[in-house]
Amino acid sequence: MKKVLLLSSVIIILGLTGCSNKYFNDWFSSEQNETDKMCQQIIEACKQQDSEKLKSLFSEESKKRIENLDTEISAFFDYIEGSIQRFEGDCASSSESNYGKRKTELDGMYLILTEKERYCMNFYMYSQDDENAQNVGIYKIEIALESEVAEDNFIWDNPPNGIFVGGQN
């Protein structure tokens, strides 16, 4: 009981002094910046219809696992109607450490706006993998119309690697 009380007191004191807040804010903002940059690169590839640019964002490991990446990229480009005006979003992260070897996964969740439609896009990537550098990069992109995602029965339930466009769920 004393340990719990002591730990709680330390957390409260750090929270009040701002030390932990700065650490957590810096940590979350750097992850947000990283996913924002990746989203910007995805958007630029879409605007330029540059399949090689989009393909280069995928990890080497996922490129080996995705059988028809070129076809999936074409379907992704074809799915987005109109020119992209802006995007906004958020990220989630998880990390693990195994004997000092770190692995960090980032999940970007973005709203993409064109002059014709509104899309929800998720992408999943490893920003760091000390055990296997071949995993660093995107391994999955999902995109669907915002109206489709808002339906009661909609779920993102796609295989672990690839590009998945709406209507397949």
Coordinates of N, CA and C in Angstrom, one line a residue:
M1 N 0.8 -1.2 0.0 CA 0.0 0.0 0.0 C 0.9 1.3 0.0
K2 N 2.0 1.2 0.8 CA 2.9 2.4 0.8 C 3.5 2.6 -0.5
K3 N 3.8 1.6 -1.3 CA 4.4 1.7 -2.6 C 3.5 2.4 -3.6
V4 N 2.2 2.0 -3.5 CA 1.2 2.6 -4.4 C 1.0 4.1 -4.0
L5 N 1.0 4.4 -2.8 CA 0.8 5.8 -2.3 C 2.0 6.6 -2.7
L6 N 3.2 6.0 -2.6 CA 4.4 6.7 -3.0 C 4.5 7.0 -4.5
L7 N 4.1 5.9 -5.3 CA 4.1 6.1 -6.7 C 3.1 7.1 -7.2
S8 N 1.9 7.1 -6.6 CA 0.9 8.0 -6.9 C 1.4 9.4 -6.6
S9 N 2.0 9.6 -5.5 CA 2.5 11.0 -5.1 C 3.5 11.5 -6.1
V10 N 4.4 10.6 -6.5 CA 5.5 11.0 -7.5 C 4.8 11.4 -8.8
I11 N 3.9 10.6 -9.2 CA 3.2 10.9 -10.5 C 2.4 12.3 -10.4
I12 N 1.8 12.5 -9.3 CA 1.1 13.8 -9.1 C 2.1 14.9 -9.1
I13 N 3.2 14.8 -8.3 CA 4.2 15.9 -8.3 C 4.7 16.2 -9.6
L14 N 5.1 15.1 -10.4 CA 5.6 15.3 -11.7 C 4.6 16.0 -12.6
G15 N 3.4 15.6 -12.5 CA 2.3 16.2 -13.3 C 2.1 17.7 -13.0
L16 N 2.2 18.0 -11.7 CA 2.1 19.4 -11.3 C 3.3 20.3 -11.7
T17 N 4.5 19.7 -11.7 CA 5.6 20.5 -12.1 C 5.8 20.6 -13.6
G18 N 5.1 19.8 -14.3 CA 5.2 20.0 -15.8 C 6.3 19.1 -16.4
C19 N 7.1 18.5 -15.6 CA 8.2 17.7 -16.2 C 7.7 16.5 -17.1
S20 N 6.7 15.8 -16.5 CA 6.2 14.7 -17.3 C 5.4 15.2 -18.5
N21 N 4.7 16.3 -18.3 CA 3.9 16.8 -19.4 C 4.7 17.2 -20.6
K22 N 5.8 17.8 -20.4 CA 6.7 18.1 -21.5 C 7.3 16.9 -22.2
Y23 N 7.6 15.9 -21.4 CA 8.1 14.6 -21.9 C 7.1 14.0 -22.8
F24 N 5.9 13.9 -22.3 CA 4.8 13.2 -23.0 C 4.4 14.0 -24.2
N25 N 4.3 15.4 -24.1 CA 4.0 16.2 -25.2 C 5.0 16.1 -26.3
D26 N 6.3 16.1 -26.0 CA 7.3 16.0 -27.0 C 7.2 14.6 -27.7
W27 N 7.0 13.6 -26.9 CA 6.9 12.2 -27.4 C 5.8 12.1 -28.4
F28 N 4.6 12.6 -28.0 CA 3.4 12.4 -28.8 C 3.5 13.4 -30.0
S29 N 4.0 14.6 -29.9 CA 4.1 15.5 -31.0 C 5.1 15.0 -32.0
S30 N 6.2 14.3 -31.6 CA 7.1 13.8 -32.6 C 6.5 12.6 -33.4
E31 N 5.7 11.8 -32.7 CA 5.0 10.7 -33.4 C 4.0 11.3 -34.4
Q32 N 3.2 12.3 -33.9 CA 2.2 13.0 -34.8 C 2.9 13.6 -36.0
N33 N 4.1 14.3 -35.8 CA 4.8 14.8 -36.9 C 5.2 13.8 -37.9
E34 N 5.7 12.6 -37.4 CA 6.1 11.6 -38.2 C 5.0 11.0 -39.1
T35 N 3.8 10.8 -38.5 CA 2.7 10.3 -39.3 C 2.1 11.4 -40.2
D36 N 2.2 12.7 -39.8 CA 1.8 13.8 -40.7 C 2.7 13.8 -41.9
K37 N 4.0 13.6 -41.7 CA 4.9 13.6 -42.9 C 4.7 12.5 -43.8
M38 N 4.4 11.3 -43.2 CA 4.1 10.1 -44.0 C 2.8 10.3 -44.8
C39 N 1.8 10.9 -44.1 CA 0.5 11.2 -44.8 C 0.8 12.2 -46.0
Q40 N 1.6 13.2 -45.7 CA 1.9 14.1 -46.8 C 2.6 13.5 -48.0
Q41 N 3.4 12.5 -47.7 CA 4.1 11.8 -48.8 C 3.1 10.9 -49.6
I42 N 2.2 10.3 -48.9 CA 1.1 9.5 -49.5 C 0.3 10.4 -50.4
I43 N -0.1 11.6 -49.9 CA -0.9 12.5 -50.6 C -0.2 13.0 -51.9
E44 N 1.1 13.3 -51.7 CA 1.9 13.8 -52.9 C 2.0 12.7 -54.0
A45 N 2.2 11.5 -53.5 CA 2.2 10.4 -54.5 C 0.9 10.3 -55.2
C46 N -0.2 10.5 -54.5 CA -1.6 10.4 -55.1 C -1.7 11.6 -56.1
K47 N -1.4 12.8 -55.7 CA -1.5 14.0 -56.5 C -0.7 13.8 -57.8
Q48 N 0.4 13.2 -57.7 CA 1.3 13.0 -58.9 C 1.0 11.7 -59.6
Q49 N 0.1 10.9 -59.1 CA -0.1 9.6 -59.6 C 1.2 8.8 -59.8
D50 N 2.0 8.9 -58.8 CA 3.4 8.3 -58.9 C 3.4 7.0 -58.1
S51 N 3.2 5.9 -58.8 CA 3.2 4.6 -58.1 C 4.5 4.2 -57.5
E52 N 5.6 4.6 -58.1 CA 6.9 4.3 -57.6 C 7.2 5.0 -56.3
K53 N 6.7 6.3 -56.2 CA 6.9 7.1 -55.0 C 6.1 6.4 -53.9
L54 N 4.9 6.0 -54.1 CA 4.0 5.4 -53.1 C 4.7 4.0 -52.7
K55 N 5.1 3.3 -53.7 CA 5.7 2.0 -53.4 C 6.9 2.1 -52.5
S56 N 7.7 3.2 -52.7 CA 8.9 3.4 -51.9 C 8.7 3.7 -50.5
L57 N 7.4 4.0 -50.1 CA 7.1 4.3 -48.7 C 6.8 2.9 -48.0
F58 N 6.6 1.9 -48.7 CA 6.4 0.6 -48.1 C 7.7 -0.1 -47.6
S59 N 7.6 -0.8 -46.6 CA 8.8 -1.5 -46.1 C 9.2 -2.6 -47.1
E60 N 10.5 -2.9 -47.0 CA 11.0 -4.0 -47.9 C 10.3 -5.3 -47.6
E61 N 10.0 -5.5 -46.4 CA 9.4 -6.8 -46.0 C 7.9 -6.9 -46.5
S62 N 7.2 -5.8 -46.4 CA 5.8 -5.8 -46.9 C 5.8 -5.9 -48.4
K63 N 6.7 -5.3 -49.1 CA 6.8 -5.4 -50.6 C 6.9 -6.8 -51.0
K64 N 7.6 -7.6 -50.2 CA 7.8 -9.0 -50.5 C 6.5 -9.8 -50.3
R65 N 5.7 -9.4 -49.3 CA 4.5 -10.1 -48.9 C 3.3 -9.7 -49.7
I66 N 3.3 -8.5 -50.3 CA 2.1 -8.0 -51.1 C 2.3 -8.5 -52.5
E67 N 1.4 -9.4 -53.0 CA 1.6 -10.0 -54.3 C 1.4 -9.0 -55.4
N68 N 0.3 -8.2 -55.3 CA 0.0 -7.3 -56.5 C 0.0 -5.9 -56.0
L69 N 1.1 -5.4 -55.5 CA 1.2 -4.1 -55.0 C 1.0 -3.0 -56.1
D70 N 1.5 -3.2 -57.3 CA 1.2 -2.3 -58.4 C -0.3 -2.1 -58.7
T71 N -1.0 -3.3 -58.7 CA -2.4 -3.3 -59.0 C -3.2 -2.6 -57.8
E72 N -2.7 -2.8 -56.6 CA -3.4 -2.2 -55.4 C -3.1 -0.7 -55.4
I73 N -1.9 -0.3 -55.8 CA -1.6 1.2 -55.9 C -2.5 1.8 -57.0
S74 N -2.7 1.2 -58.1 CA -3.6 1.7 -59.2 C -5.0 1.9 -58.7
A75 N -5.5 0.8 -58.0 CA -6.9 0.9 -57.4 C -7.0 2.0 -56.4
F76 N -6.0 2.2 -55.6 CA -5.9 3.3 -54.6 C -6.1 4.6 -55.3
F77 N -5.2 4.9 -56.3 CA -5.3 6.1 -57.0 C -6.6 6.3 -57.7
D78 N -7.2 5.3 -58.3 CA -8.5 5.4 -59.0 C -9.6 5.6 -58.0
Y79 N -9.5 5.2 -56.8 CA -10.6 5.3 -55.8 C -10.8 6.7 -55.4
I80 N -9.8 7.5 -55.4 CA -9.9 8.9 -54.9 C -10.4 9.8 -56.0
E81 N -11.6 10.3 -55.8 CA -12.2 11.2 -56.8 C -11.9 12.7 -56.5
G82 N -11.4 13.4 -57.5 CA -11.1 14.8 -57.3 C -9.7 15.0 -56.8
S83 N -9.3 16.3 -56.9 CA -8.0 16.6 -56.3 C -8.1 16.8 -54.8
I84 N -7.0 16.3 -54.2 CA -7.0 16.4 -52.7 C -6.7 17.8 -52.3
Q85 N -7.6 18.3 -51.5 CA -7.5 19.7 -51.0 C -6.7 19.8 -49.7
R86 N -7.0 18.9 -48.8 CA -6.3 18.9 -47.5 C -6.5 17.6 -46.7
F87 N -5.8 17.5 -45.7 CA -6.0 16.3 -44.8 C -5.8 16.7 -43.4
E88 N -6.4 16.0 -42.5 CA -6.2 16.2 -41.0 C -6.3 14.9 -40.3
G89 N -5.6 14.7 -39.2 CA -5.7 13.4 -38.6 C -4.9 13.3 -37.3
D90 N -4.8 12.1 -36.9 CA -4.2 11.8 -35.6 C -3.4 10.5 -35.7
C91 N -2.7 10.1 -34.7 CA -2.0 8.9 -34.7 C -2.1 8.2 -33.4
A92 N -1.8 6.9 -33.5 CA -1.7 6.0 -32.3 C -0.3 5.3 -32.4
S93 N 0.2 4.9 -31.3 CA 1.5 4.2 -31.4 C 1.6 3.1 -30.3
S94 N 2.5 2.2 -30.6 CA 2.8 1.2 -29.6 C 4.3 0.9 -29.9
S95 N 4.9 0.5 -28.8 CA 6.3 0.1 -28.9 C 6.6 -1.0 -27.9
E96 N 7.7 -1.7 -28.3 CA 8.2 -2.7 -27.4 C 9.7 -2.7 -27.4
S97 N 10.2 -3.3 -26.4 CA 11.7 -3.3 -26.3 C 12.0 -4.7 -25.8
N98 N 12.9 -5.4 -26.6 CA 13.4 -6.7 -26.3 C 14.9 -6.7 -26.1
Y99 N 15.4 -6.7 -24.9 CA 16.8 -6.6 -24.6 C 17.4 -5.4 -25.2
G100 N 16.8 -4.3 -25.2 CA 17.3 -3.0 -25.7 C 17.0 -2.8 -27.2
K101 N 16.5 -3.8 -27.9 CA 16.1 -3.7 -29.3 C 14.7 -3.2 -29.3
R102 N 14.5 -2.0 -29.9 CA 13.2 -1.3 -29.9 C 12.4 -1.5 -31.2
K103 N 11.1 -1.6 -31.1 CA 10.2 -1.7 -32.2 C 9.1 -0.7 -32.0
T104 N 8.8 0.2 -32.9 CA 7.8 1.2 -32.7 C 6.8 1.2 -33.9
E105 N 5.6 1.0 -33.6 CA 4.5 1.0 -34.7 C 3.7 2.3 -34.6
L106 N 3.4 2.9 -35.7 CA 2.6 4.1 -35.7 C 1.4 3.8 -36.6
D107 N 0.2 4.2 -36.2 CA -1.0 4.1 -37.0 C -1.5 5.5 -37.3
G108 N -1.6 5.9 -38.5 CA -2.1 7.2 -38.9 C -3.6 7.0 -39.3
M109 N -4.4 7.9 -38.7 CA -5.8 7.9 -39.0 C -6.2 9.3 -39.5
Y110 N -6.5 9.4 -40.8 CA -6.7 10.7 -41.4 C -8.0 10.9 -42.2
L111 N -8.5 12.1 -42.2 CA -9.6 12.5 -43.0 C -9.0 13.2 -44.2
I112 N -9.3 12.7 -45.4 CA -8.8 13.3 -46.7 C -9.9 14.0 -47.4
L113 N -9.7 15.2 -47.7 CA -10.8 16.0 -48.4 C -10.4 16.3 -49.8
T114 N -11.3 16.0 -50.7 CA -11.2 16.4 -52.1 C -12.4 17.4 -52.4
E115 N -12.4 18.0 -53.6 CA -13.6 18.8 -53.8 C -14.8 18.0 -54.1
K116 N -14.7 16.7 -54.2 CA -15.9 15.8 -54.5 C -16.3 14.9 -53.3
E117 N -15.3 14.5 -52.5 CA -15.6 13.5 -51.5 C -14.8 13.7 -50.2
R118 N -15.2 13.0 -49.2 CA -14.4 12.9 -47.9 C -14.1 11.5 -47.7
Y119 N -12.8 11.2 -47.4 CA -12.3 9.8 -47.2 C -11.7 9.7 -45.8
C120 N -11.8 8.5 -45.3 CA -11.1 8.1 -44.1 C -10.0 7.2 -44.6
M121 N -8.8 7.5 -44.2 CA -7.6 6.7 -44.5 C -6.8 6.4 -43.3
N122 N -6.5 5.1 -43.2 CA -5.6 4.6 -42.1 C -4.4 4.1 -42.8
F123 N -3.2 4.3 -42.1 CA -2.0 3.6 -42.6 C -1.3 3.1 -41.4
Y124 N -0.6 2.0 -41.6 CA 0.1 1.3 -40.5 C 1.6 1.2 -40.9
M125 N 2.5 1.5 -40.0 CA 3.9 1.5 -40.3 C 4.7 1.2 -39.1
Y126 N 5.9 0.7 -39.4 CA 6.9 0.6 -38.3 C 7.9 1.8 -38.6
S127 N 8.1 2.6 -37.6 CA 9.0 3.7 -37.7 C 10.4 3.3 -37.2
Q128 N 10.4 2.2 -36.4 CA 11.7 1.7 -35.9 C 11.6 0.2 -35.7
D129 N 12.6 -0.5 -36.1 CA 12.6 -2.0 -35.8 C 14.1 -2.3 -35.7
D130 N 14.7 -2.3 -34.5 CA 16.1 -2.6 -34.4 C 16.5 -4.0 -34.7
E131 N 15.5 -4.9 -34.6 CA 15.8 -6.3 -34.9 C 15.7 -6.6 -36.4
N132 N 14.9 -5.9 -37.2 CA 14.7 -6.1 -38.6 C 14.4 -4.8 -39.3
A133 N 15.4 -4.2 -39.8 CA 15.3 -2.9 -40.5 C 14.4 -3.0 -41.8
Q134 N 14.2 -4.2 -42.3 CA 13.4 -4.5 -43.5 C 11.9 -4.2 -43.2
N135 N 11.6 -4.1 -41.9 CA 10.2 -3.8 -41.5 C 9.8 -2.4 -41.5
V136 N 10.8 -1.5 -41.5 CA 10.6 -0.1 -41.4 C 9.9 0.5 -42.6
G137 N 8.8 1.1 -42.4 CA 8.0 1.7 -43.5 C 6.5 1.2 -43.4
I138 N 5.7 1.6 -44.3 CA 4.3 1.3 -44.3 C 4.1 -0.2 -44.6
Y139 N 3.2 -0.8 -44.0 CA 2.8 -2.2 -44.4 C 1.3 -2.3 -44.8
K140 N 0.5 -1.3 -44.5 CA -0.9 -1.4 -44.9 C -1.5 0.0 -45.0
I141 N -2.3 0.2 -46.0 CA -3.1 1.4 -46.2 C -4.6 1.0 -46.4
E142 N -5.5 1.6 -45.7 CA -6.9 1.4 -45.9 C -7.6 2.8 -46.2
I143 N -8.5 2.8 -47.1 CA -9.2 4.0 -47.4 C -10.6 3.7 -47.8
A144 N -11.6 4.5 -47.3 CA -13.0 4.3 -47.6 C -13.6 5.7 -47.5
L145 N -14.8 5.8 -48.2 CA -15.5 7.0 -48.1 C -15.9 7.3 -46.6
E146 N -15.9 8.5 -46.2 CA -16.3 8.8 -44.8 C -17.8 8.3 -44.6
S147 N -18.7 8.5 -45.5 CA -20.0 8.0 -45.4 C -20.1 6.5 -45.2
E148 N -19.3 5.8 -45.9 CA -19.2 4.3 -45.8 C -18.7 3.9 -44.4
V149 N -17.7 4.6 -43.9 CA -17.2 4.3 -42.5 C -18.2 4.6 -41.5
A150 N -19.1 5.6 -41.7 CA -20.1 6.0 -40.7 C -21.2 5.0 -40.6
E151 N -21.3 4.0 -41.5 CA -22.4 3.0 -41.5 C -22.2 2.1 -40.2
D152 N -23.3 1.7 -39.7 CA -23.3 0.9 -38.4 C -22.5 -0.4 -38.6
N153 N -22.6 -1.0 -39.7 CA -22.0 -2.3 -39.8 C -20.5 -2.3 -40.4
F154 N -20.0 -1.1 -40.6 CA -18.7 -1.0 -41.2 C -17.6 -1.3 -40.2
I155 N -16.6 -2.1 -40.6 CA -15.5 -2.4 -39.7 C -14.2 -2.4 -40.7
W156 N -13.1 -2.0 -40.1 CA -11.9 -2.2 -40.8 C -11.4 -3.6 -40.5
D157 N -11.5 -4.5 -41.4 CA -11.1 -5.9 -41.1 C -10.4 -6.4 -42.4
N158 N -9.2 -5.9 -42.6 CA -8.4 -6.3 -43.8 C -7.2 -7.2 -43.4
P159 N -6.6 -7.9 -44.3 CA -5.4 -8.7 -44.0 C -4.3 -7.7 -43.6
P160 N -3.2 -8.3 -43.0 CA -2.2 -7.5 -42.4 C -1.3 -6.7 -43.4
N161 N -1.3 -7.0 -44.7 CA -0.4 -6.2 -45.6 C -1.2 -5.9 -46.9
G162 N -0.9 -4.7 -47.4 CA -1.5 -4.3 -48.6 C -2.2 -3.0 -48.6
I163 N -2.9 -2.7 -49.7 CA -3.7 -1.5 -49.8 C -5.2 -1.9 -50.1
F164 N -6.1 -1.4 -49.2 CA -7.5 -1.8 -49.3 C -8.3 -0.6 -49.5
V165 N -9.2 -0.6 -50.5 CA -10.1 0.5 -50.8 C -11.5 0.1 -50.4
G166 N -12.3 1.2 -50.2 CA -13.7 1.0 -49.8 C -14.4 0.0 -50.7
G167 N -15.5 -0.5 -50.1 CA -16.3 -1.5 -50.9 C -15.9 -2.9 -50.8
Q168 N -14.7 -3.1 -50.2 CA -14.2 -4.5 -50.0 C -14.5 -5.0 -48.6
N169 N -15.1 -4.2 -47.8 CA -15.3 -4.6 -46.4 C -16.7 -5.2 -46.2

